[in-house]
Short mmCIF file of C-alpha atoms in Angstrom, two decimals:
data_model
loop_
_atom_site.label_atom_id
_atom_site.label_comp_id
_atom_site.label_asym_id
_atom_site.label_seq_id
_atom_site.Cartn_x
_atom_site.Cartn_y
_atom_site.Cartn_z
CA UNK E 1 -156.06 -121.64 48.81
CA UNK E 2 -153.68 -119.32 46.61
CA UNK E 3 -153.82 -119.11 43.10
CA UNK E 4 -150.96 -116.91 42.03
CA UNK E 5 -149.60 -118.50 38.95
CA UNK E 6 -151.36 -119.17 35.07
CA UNK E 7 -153.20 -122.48 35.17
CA UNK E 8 -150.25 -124.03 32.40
CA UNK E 9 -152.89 -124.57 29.99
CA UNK E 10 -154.04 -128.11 28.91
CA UNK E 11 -150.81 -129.47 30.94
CA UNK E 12 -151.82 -131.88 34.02
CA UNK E 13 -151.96 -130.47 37.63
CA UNK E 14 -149.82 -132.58 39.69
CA UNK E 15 -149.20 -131.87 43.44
CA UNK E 16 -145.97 -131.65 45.25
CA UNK E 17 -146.55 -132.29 49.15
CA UNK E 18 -143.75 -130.13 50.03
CA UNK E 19 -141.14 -130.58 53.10
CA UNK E 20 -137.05 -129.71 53.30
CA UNK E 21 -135.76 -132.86 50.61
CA UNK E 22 -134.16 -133.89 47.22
CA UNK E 23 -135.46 -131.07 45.60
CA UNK E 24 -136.36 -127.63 45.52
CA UNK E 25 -139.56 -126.08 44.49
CA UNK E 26 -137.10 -123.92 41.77
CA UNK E 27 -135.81 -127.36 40.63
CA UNK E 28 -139.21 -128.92 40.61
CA UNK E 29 -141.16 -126.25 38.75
CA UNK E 30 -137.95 -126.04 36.30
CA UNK E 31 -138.59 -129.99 35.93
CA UNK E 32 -141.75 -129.90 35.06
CA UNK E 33 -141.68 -127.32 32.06
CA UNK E 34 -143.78 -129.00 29.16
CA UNK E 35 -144.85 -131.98 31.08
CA UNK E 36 -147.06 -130.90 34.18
CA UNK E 37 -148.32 -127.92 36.00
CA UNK E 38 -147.17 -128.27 39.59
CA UNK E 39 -149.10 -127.36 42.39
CA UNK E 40 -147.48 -127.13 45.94
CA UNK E 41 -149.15 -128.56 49.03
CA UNK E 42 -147.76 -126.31 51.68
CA UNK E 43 -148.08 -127.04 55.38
CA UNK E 44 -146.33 -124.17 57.36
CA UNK E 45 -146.21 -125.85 60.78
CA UNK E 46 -142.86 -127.61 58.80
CA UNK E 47 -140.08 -125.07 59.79
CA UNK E 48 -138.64 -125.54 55.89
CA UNK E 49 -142.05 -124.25 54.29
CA UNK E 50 -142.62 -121.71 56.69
CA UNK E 51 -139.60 -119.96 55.48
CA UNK E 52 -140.22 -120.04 51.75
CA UNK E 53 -144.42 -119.66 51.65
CA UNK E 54 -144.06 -116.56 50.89
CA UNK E 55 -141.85 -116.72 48.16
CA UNK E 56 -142.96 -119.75 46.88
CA UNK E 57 -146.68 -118.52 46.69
CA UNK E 58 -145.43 -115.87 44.61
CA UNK E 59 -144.14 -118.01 42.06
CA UNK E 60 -146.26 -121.23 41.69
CA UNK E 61 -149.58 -122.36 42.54
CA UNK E 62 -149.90 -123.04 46.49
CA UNK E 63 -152.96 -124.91 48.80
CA UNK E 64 -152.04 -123.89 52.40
CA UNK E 65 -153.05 -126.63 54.13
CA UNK E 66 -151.75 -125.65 57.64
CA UNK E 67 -153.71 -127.39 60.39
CA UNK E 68 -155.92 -129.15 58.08
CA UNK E 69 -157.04 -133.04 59.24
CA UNK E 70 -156.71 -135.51 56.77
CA UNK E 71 -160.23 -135.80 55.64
CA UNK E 72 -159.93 -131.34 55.22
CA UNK E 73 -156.48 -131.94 52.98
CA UNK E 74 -158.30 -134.76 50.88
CA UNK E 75 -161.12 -132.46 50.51
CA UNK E 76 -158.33 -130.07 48.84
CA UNK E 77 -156.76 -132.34 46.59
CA UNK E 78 -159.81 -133.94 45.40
CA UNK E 79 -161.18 -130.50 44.55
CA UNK E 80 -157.98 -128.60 43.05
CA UNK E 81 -158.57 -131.07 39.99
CA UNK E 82 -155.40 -132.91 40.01
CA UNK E 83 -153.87 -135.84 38.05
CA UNK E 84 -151.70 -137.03 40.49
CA UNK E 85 -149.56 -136.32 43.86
CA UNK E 86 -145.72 -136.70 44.79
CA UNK E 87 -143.25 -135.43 47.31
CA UNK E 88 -139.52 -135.49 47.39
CA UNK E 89 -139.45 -135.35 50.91
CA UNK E 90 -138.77 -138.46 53.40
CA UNK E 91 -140.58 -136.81 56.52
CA UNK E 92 -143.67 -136.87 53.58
CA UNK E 93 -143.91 -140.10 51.89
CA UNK E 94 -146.61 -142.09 54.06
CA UNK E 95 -148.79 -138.65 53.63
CA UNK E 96 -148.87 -138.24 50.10
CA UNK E 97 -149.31 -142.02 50.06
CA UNK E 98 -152.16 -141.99 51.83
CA UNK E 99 -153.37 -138.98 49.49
CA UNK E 100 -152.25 -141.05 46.49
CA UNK E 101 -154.08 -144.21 47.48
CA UNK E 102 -157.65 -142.22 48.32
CA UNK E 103 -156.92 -141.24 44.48
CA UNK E 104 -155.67 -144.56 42.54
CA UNK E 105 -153.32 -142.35 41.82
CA UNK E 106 -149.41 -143.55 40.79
CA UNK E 107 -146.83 -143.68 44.19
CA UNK E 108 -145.66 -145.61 46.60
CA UNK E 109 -148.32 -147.98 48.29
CA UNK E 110 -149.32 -146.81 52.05
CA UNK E 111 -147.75 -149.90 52.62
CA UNK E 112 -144.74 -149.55 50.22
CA UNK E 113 -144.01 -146.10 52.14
CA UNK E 114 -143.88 -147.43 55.63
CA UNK E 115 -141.76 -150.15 54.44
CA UNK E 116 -139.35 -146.98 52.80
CA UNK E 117 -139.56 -145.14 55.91
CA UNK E 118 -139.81 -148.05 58.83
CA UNK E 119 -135.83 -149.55 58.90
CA UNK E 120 -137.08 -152.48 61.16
CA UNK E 121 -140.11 -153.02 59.08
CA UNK E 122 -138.00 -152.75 55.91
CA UNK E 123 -135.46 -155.74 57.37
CA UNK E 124 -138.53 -157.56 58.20
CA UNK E 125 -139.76 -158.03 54.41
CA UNK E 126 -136.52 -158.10 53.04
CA UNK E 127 -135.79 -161.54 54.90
CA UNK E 128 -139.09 -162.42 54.54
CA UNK E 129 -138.94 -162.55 50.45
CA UNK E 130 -135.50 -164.08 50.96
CA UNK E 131 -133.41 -161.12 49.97
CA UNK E 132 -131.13 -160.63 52.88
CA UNK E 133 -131.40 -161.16 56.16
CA UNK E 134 -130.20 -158.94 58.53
CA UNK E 135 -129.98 -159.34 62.22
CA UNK E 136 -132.22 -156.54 63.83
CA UNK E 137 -134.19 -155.33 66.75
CA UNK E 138 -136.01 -152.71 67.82
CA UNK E 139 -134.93 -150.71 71.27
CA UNK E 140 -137.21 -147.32 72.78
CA UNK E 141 -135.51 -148.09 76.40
CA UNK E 142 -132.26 -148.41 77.98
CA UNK E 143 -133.44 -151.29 79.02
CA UNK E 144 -134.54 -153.25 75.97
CA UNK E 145 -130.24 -153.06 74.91
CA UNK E 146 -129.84 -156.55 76.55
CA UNK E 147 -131.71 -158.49 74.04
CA UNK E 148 -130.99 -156.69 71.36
CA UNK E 149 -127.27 -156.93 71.58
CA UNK E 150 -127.87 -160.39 72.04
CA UNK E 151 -129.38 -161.27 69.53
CA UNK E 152 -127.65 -159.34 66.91
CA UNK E 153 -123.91 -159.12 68.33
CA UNK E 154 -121.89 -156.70 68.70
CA UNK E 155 -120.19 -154.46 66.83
CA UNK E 156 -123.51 -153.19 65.99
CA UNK E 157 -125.38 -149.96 64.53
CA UNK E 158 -127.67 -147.73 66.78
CA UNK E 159 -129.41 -145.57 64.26
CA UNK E 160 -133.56 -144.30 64.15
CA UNK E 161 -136.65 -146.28 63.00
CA UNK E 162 -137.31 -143.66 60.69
CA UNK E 163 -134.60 -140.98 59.99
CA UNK E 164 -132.22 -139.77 56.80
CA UNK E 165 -129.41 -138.48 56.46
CA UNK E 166 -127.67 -140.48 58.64
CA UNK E 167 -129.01 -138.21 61.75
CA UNK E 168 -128.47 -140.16 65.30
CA UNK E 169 -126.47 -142.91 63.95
CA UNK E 170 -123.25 -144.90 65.61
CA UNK E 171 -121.42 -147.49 65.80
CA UNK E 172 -121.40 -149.28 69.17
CA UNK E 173 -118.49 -151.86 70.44
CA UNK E 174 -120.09 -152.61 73.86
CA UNK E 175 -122.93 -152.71 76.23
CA UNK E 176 -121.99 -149.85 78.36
CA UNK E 177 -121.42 -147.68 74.86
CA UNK E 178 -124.94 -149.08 73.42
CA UNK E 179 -126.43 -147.61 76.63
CA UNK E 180 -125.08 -144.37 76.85
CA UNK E 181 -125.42 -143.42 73.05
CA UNK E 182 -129.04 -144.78 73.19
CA UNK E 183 -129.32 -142.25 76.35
CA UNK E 184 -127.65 -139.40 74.98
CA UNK E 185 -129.84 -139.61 71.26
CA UNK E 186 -133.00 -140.02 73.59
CA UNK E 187 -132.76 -137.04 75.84
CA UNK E 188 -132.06 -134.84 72.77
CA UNK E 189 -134.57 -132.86 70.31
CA UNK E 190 -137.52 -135.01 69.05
CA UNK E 191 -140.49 -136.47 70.09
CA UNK E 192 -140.82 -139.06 72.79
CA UNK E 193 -141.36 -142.73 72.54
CA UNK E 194 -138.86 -142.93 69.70
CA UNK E 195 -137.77 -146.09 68.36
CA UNK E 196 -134.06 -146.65 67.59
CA UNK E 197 -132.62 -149.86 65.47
CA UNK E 198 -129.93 -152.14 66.91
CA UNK E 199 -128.55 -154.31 63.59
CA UNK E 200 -125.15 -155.77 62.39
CA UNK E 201 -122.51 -154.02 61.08
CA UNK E 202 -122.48 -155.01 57.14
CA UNK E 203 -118.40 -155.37 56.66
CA UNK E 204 -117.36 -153.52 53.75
CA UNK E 205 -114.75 -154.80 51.20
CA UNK E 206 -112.82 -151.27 49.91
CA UNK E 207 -111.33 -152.99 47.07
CA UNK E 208 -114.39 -153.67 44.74
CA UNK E 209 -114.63 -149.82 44.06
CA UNK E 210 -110.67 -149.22 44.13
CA UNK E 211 -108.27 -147.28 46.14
CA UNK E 212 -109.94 -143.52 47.36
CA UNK E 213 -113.71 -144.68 46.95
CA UNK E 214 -116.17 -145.72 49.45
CA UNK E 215 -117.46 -149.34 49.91
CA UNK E 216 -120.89 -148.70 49.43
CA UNK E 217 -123.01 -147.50 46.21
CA UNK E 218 -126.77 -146.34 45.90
CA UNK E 219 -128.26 -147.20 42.77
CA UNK E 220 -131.41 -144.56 41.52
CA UNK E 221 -134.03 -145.57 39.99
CA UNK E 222 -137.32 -145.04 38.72
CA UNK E 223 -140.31 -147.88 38.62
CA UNK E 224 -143.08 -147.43 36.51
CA UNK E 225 -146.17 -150.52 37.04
CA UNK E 226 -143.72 -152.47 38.61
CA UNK E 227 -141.18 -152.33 36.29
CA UNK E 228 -137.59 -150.89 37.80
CA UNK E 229 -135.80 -149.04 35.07
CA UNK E 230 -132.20 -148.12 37.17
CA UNK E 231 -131.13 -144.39 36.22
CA UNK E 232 -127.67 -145.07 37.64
CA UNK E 233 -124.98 -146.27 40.27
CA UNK E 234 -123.16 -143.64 41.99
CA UNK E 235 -120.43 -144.00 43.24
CA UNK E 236 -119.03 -142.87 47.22
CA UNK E 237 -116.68 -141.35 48.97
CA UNK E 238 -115.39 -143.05 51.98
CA UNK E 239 -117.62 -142.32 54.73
CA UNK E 240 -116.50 -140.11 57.88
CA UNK E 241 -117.25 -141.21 61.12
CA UNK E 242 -119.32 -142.72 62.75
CA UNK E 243 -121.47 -143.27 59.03
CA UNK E 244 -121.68 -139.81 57.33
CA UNK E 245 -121.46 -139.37 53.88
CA UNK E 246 -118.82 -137.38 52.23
CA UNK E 247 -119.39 -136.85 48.81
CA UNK E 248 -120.89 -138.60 45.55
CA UNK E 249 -119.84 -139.60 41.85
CA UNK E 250 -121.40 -140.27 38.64
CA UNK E 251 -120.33 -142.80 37.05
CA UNK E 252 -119.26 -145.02 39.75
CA UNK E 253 -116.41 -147.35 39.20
CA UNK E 254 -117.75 -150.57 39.42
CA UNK E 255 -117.09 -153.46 37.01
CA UNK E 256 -119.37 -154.42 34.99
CA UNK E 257 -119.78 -157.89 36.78
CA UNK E 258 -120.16 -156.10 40.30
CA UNK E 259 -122.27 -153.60 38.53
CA UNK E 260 -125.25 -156.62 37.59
CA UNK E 261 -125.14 -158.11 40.98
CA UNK E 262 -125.99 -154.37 42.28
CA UNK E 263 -128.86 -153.82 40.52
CA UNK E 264 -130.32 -157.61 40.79
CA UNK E 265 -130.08 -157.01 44.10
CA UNK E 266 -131.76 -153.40 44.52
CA UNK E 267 -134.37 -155.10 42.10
CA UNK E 268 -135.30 -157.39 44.47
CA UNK E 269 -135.49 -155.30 46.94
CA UNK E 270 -137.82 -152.74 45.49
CA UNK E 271 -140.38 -155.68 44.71
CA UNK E 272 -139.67 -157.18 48.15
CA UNK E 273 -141.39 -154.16 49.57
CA UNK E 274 -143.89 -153.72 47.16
CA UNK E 275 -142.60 -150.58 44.94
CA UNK E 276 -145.10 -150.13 42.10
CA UNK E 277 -144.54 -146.71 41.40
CA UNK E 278 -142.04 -143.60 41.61
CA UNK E 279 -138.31 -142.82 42.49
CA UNK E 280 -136.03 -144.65 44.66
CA UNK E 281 -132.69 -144.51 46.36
CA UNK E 282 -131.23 -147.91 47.24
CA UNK E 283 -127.73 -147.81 49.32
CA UNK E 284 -126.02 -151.39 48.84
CA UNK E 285 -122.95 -151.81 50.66
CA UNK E 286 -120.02 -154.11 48.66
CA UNK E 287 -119.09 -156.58 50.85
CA UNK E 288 -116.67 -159.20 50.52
CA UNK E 289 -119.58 -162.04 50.12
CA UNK E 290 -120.91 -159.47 47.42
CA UNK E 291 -123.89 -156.84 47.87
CA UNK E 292 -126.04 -155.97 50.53
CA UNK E 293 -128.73 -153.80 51.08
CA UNK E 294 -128.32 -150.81 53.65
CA UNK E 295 -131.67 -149.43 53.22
CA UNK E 296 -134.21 -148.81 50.59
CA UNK E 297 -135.37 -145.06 50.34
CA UNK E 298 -138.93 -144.02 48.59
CA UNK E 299 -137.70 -140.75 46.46
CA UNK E 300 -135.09 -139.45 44.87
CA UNK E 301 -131.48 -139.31 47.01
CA UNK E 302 -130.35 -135.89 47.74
CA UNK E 303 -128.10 -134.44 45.46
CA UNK E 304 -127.96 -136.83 42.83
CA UNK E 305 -130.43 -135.43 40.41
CA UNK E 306 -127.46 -132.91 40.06
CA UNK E 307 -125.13 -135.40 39.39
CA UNK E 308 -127.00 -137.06 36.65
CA UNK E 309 -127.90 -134.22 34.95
CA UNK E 310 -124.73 -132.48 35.16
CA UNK E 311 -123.21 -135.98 33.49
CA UNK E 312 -125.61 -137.69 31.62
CA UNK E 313 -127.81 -135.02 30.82
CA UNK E 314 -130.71 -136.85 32.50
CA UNK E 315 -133.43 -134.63 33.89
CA UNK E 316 -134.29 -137.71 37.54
CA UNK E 317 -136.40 -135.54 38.91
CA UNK E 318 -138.16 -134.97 35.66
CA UNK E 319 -138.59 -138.54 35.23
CA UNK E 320 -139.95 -138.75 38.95
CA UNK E 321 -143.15 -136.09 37.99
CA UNK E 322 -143.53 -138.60 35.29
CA UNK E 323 -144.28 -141.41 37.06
CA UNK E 324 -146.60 -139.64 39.46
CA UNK E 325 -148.44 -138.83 36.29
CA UNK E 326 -148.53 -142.83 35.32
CA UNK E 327 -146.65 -142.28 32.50
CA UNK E 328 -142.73 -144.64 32.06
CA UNK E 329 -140.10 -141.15 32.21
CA UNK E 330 -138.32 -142.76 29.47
CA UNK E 331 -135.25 -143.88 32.21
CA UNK E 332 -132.85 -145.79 31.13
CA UNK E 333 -128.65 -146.59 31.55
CA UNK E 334 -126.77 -144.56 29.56
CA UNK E 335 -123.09 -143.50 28.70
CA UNK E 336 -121.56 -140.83 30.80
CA UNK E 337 -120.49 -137.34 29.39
CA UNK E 338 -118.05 -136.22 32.02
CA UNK E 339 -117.36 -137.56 35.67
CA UNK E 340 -119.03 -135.27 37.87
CA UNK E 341 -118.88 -135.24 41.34
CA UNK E 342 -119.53 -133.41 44.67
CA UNK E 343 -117.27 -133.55 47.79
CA UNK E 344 -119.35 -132.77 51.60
CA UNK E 345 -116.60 -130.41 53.90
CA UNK E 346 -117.56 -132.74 56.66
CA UNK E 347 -116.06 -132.03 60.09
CA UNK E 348 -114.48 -134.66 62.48
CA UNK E 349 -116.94 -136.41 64.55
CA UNK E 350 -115.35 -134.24 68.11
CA UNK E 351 -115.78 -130.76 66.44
CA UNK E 352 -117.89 -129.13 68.55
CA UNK E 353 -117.62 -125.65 66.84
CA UNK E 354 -115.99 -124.09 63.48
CA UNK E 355 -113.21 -121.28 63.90
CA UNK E 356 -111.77 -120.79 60.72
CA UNK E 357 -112.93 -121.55 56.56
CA UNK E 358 -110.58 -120.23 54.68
CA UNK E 359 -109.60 -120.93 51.04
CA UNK E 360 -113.18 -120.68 49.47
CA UNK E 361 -112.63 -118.11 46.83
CA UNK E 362 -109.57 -119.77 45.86
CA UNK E 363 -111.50 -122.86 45.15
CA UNK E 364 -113.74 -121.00 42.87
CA UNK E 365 -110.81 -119.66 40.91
CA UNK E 366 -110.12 -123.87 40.04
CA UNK E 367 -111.17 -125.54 36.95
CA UNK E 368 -114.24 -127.12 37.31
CA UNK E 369 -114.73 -126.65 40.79
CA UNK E 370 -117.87 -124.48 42.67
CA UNK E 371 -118.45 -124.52 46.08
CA UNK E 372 -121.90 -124.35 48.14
CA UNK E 373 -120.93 -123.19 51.91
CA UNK E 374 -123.61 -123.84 54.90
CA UNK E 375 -121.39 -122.73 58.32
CA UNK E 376 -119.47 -119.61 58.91
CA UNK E 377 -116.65 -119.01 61.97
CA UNK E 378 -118.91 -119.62 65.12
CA UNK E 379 -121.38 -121.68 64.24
CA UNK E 380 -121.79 -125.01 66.31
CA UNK E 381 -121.30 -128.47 65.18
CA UNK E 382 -123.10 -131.54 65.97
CA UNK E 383 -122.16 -134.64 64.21
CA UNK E 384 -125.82 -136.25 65.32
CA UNK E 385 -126.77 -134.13 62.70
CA UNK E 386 -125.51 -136.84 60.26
CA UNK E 387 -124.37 -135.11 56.83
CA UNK E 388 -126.47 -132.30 57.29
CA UNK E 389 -123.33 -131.58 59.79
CA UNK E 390 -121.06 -130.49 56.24
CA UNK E 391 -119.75 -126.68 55.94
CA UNK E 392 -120.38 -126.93 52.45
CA UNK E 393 -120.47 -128.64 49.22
CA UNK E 394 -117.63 -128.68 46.16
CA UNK E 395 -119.52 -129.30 43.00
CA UNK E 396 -117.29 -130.56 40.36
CA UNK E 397 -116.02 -132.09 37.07
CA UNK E 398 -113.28 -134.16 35.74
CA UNK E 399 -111.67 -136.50 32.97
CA UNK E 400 -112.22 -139.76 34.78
CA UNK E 401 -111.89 -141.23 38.12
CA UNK E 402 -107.92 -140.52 38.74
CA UNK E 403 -108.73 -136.67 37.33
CA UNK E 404 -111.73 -136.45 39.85
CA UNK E 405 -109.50 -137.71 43.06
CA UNK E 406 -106.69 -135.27 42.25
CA UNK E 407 -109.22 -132.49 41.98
CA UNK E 408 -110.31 -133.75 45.82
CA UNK E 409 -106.94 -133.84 46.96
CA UNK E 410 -106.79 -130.32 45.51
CA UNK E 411 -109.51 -128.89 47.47
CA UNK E 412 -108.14 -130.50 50.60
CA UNK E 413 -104.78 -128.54 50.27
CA UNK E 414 -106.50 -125.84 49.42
CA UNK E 415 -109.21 -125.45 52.06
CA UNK E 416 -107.66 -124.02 55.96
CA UNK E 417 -109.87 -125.42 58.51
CA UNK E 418 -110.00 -124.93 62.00
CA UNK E 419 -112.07 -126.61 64.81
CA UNK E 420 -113.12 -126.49 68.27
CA UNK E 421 -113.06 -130.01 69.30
CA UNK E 422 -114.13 -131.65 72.37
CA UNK E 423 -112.12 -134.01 74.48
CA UNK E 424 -108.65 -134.07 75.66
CA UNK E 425 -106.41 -136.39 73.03
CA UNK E 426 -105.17 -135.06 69.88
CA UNK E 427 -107.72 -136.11 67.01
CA UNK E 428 -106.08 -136.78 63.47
CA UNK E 429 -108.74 -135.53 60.45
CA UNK E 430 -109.46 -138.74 58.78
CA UNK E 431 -107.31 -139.30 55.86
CA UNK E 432 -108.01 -137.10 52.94
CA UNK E 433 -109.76 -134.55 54.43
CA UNK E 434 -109.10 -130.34 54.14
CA UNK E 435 -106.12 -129.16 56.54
CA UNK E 436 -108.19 -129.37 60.03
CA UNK E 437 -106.45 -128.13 62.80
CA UNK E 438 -107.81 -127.77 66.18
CA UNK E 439 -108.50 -126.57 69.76
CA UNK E 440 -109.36 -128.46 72.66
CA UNK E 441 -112.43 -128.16 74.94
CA UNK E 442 -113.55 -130.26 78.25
#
């Protein structure tokens, strides 16, 4: 145990079970001012805490608890006098929910958390309490693609039994593709005996957000004793291929009618599975029979704590401490200040490399525009990766919805872009995206 920082007084220890996720330790001790001292639960085995211990240990208070067996960890919490636990981190939620429930302390349910984190599972309960229903199976072989497909029809989605970010996740038109895109995510990184999803394809309707959005929403919220207080509905960009996200907006542009039958809808899903406590991150896709759900996550979404903040004011990570200390974060709808938004440099789905980003520093010279950049020349490019395939963010701010899309269509002609791109046929950049150009590899 490290005990580098000032104990914070009279405020409440609560622990962080920290893992790569919606927030930063920064953003999460700058959260917590006045409210809570935060304490860090730090395994280093997990490649993202490994690389900021040392830092981090510096700054805040830190438990390594690196190799430690459950009943050694709960040993550490229960001694390090805490109030309660959280995470903001989907590869954590059914630990700290174990932690939590040892405790009686405010999160997700062991059971609420595998029902976050288990997509099968989460279809399961969904139909169950008469929600949606979804067709779905589960697939770990080649050979288990028969049923499956038969059962739920194809087009269909192949995507993880636990994943984010949209990692190892397709579309598949046909037996033959089912089988080799099953084959091809199962020979690559990860541990064996992985699970993958077959389900159908929810068919979006592009005209209940308007021309230039996407056809899906999430809605954040934050549920304190069972009662759901949504935070907001943001708003999409249309997705790249095969489902990667490209880019977020606060407010969204729903109607207001739309708007109600969103959030009935993610209400009933968050007590469908049991959500007592904490954060969430519904995504409902708009559909032409109305809402569905995509999937239900248990913490805050990545990147939109930004988003709110920057245009409500609204501290959602703030609110999320809050409820792991019991206590209602005071979350509630609100009127926008300013449409804020933030646009993912996502590469087509056959890059294979990046050659040229140019037009950066012009970008910065924009009104209201900053950009966040991840790849340089050279680096490789996987689109398995899911969004965590993007060059780079463009934070930004406009007027309204019209102001924000012309500021997008800005950065597009402003941005030069080159690929190396797999394959043999000419591949056009999918409509609104920076001025790609490519070459061709076998």
């Amino acid at each position: 145990m490290t005990t580098s920082a000032a104990t914070g007084g009279e405020l409440p220890r609560l622990a962080v079970l920290l893992d790569f996720g919606a927030a930063s330790p920064l953003s999460i001790l700058a959260a917590a001012r006045g409210l809570a001292e935060v304490v860090f639960l730090c395994d280093r085995s997990l490649g993202y805490v490994a690389s900021r211990f040392d830092e981090l240990d510096a700054l805040a208070v830190t438990y390594d608890i690196t190799g430690r067996s459950a009943e050694e960890v709960d040993d550490v919490v229960h001694r390090a006098g805490l109030a309660g636990i959280t995470t903001f981190s989907e590869s954590q939620l059914t630990r700290t929910a174990a932690l939590a429930d040892r405790r009686g302390w405010a999160f997700l349910s062991p059971a609420a958390a595998r029902a976050a984190t288990d997509k099968y599972r989460q279809r399961r309960l969904l139909a169950e309490a008469g929600v949606q229903a979804t067709r779905c199976r589960t697939v770990r072989r080649i050979t288990d693609l028969t049923a499956a497909l038969a059962e739920v029809g194809l087009p269909a989605v192949l995507k993880p039994r636990s994943g984010a970010a949209g990692a190892l996740t397709c579309l598949v038109t046909s037996p033959a593709d089912a089988a080799a895109q099953l084959r091809d995510f199962l020979a690559g990184p990860g541990p064996s005996g992985r699970e993958f999803v077959v389900e159908e394809v929810l068919a979006g309707d592009p005209s209940t957000a308007g021309p230039g959005w996407g056809d899906y929403v999430s809605v954040e919220s934050v549920t304190h004793r069972g009662v759901a207080r949504h935070v907001e509905i943001t708003g999409k960009f249309p997705l790249a291929a095969p489902f990667r996200e490209t880019g977020y907006v606060v407010p969204s542009t729903l109607r207001e009618p739309d708007r109600r039958r969103v959030l009935d809808l993610t209400s009933a899903a968050l007590a469908a599975l049991g959500v007592q406590h904490g954060a969430t991150h519904v995504e409902i896709k708009l559909t032409p029979a109305g809402p569905r759900v995509i999937e239900v996550n248990g913490r805050v979404g990545g990147y939109v704590a930004d988003l709110i903040r920057r245009a409500r004011g609204f501290d959602l990570i703030r609110a999320s401490l809050a409820a792991a200390l019991d206590r209602d974060g005071g979350a509630t709808a609100g009127a926008s200040r300013r449409h804020t938004f933030q646009y993912f440099l996502t590469p087509p789905m056959e890059a294979v490399a990046l050659r040229r980003f140019d037009g950066v520093e012009e970008l910065h010279r924009q009104r209201g525009l900053t950009v966040e950049t991840f790849k340089q020349a050279g680096d490789a490019l996987d689109w398995r990766e899911g969004t965590l395939t993007y060059l780079g963010i463009v934070h930004g701010s406009g007027r309204d919805h019209r102001d924000v899309l012309e500021l997008v269509d800005r950065i597009n002609r402003t941005l030069r872009i080159e690929y190396v791109v797999a394959g043999h046929a000419p591949v056009r950049p999918r409509s609104g995206t920076a001025d790609d150009t490519v070459d061709y590899v076998e």
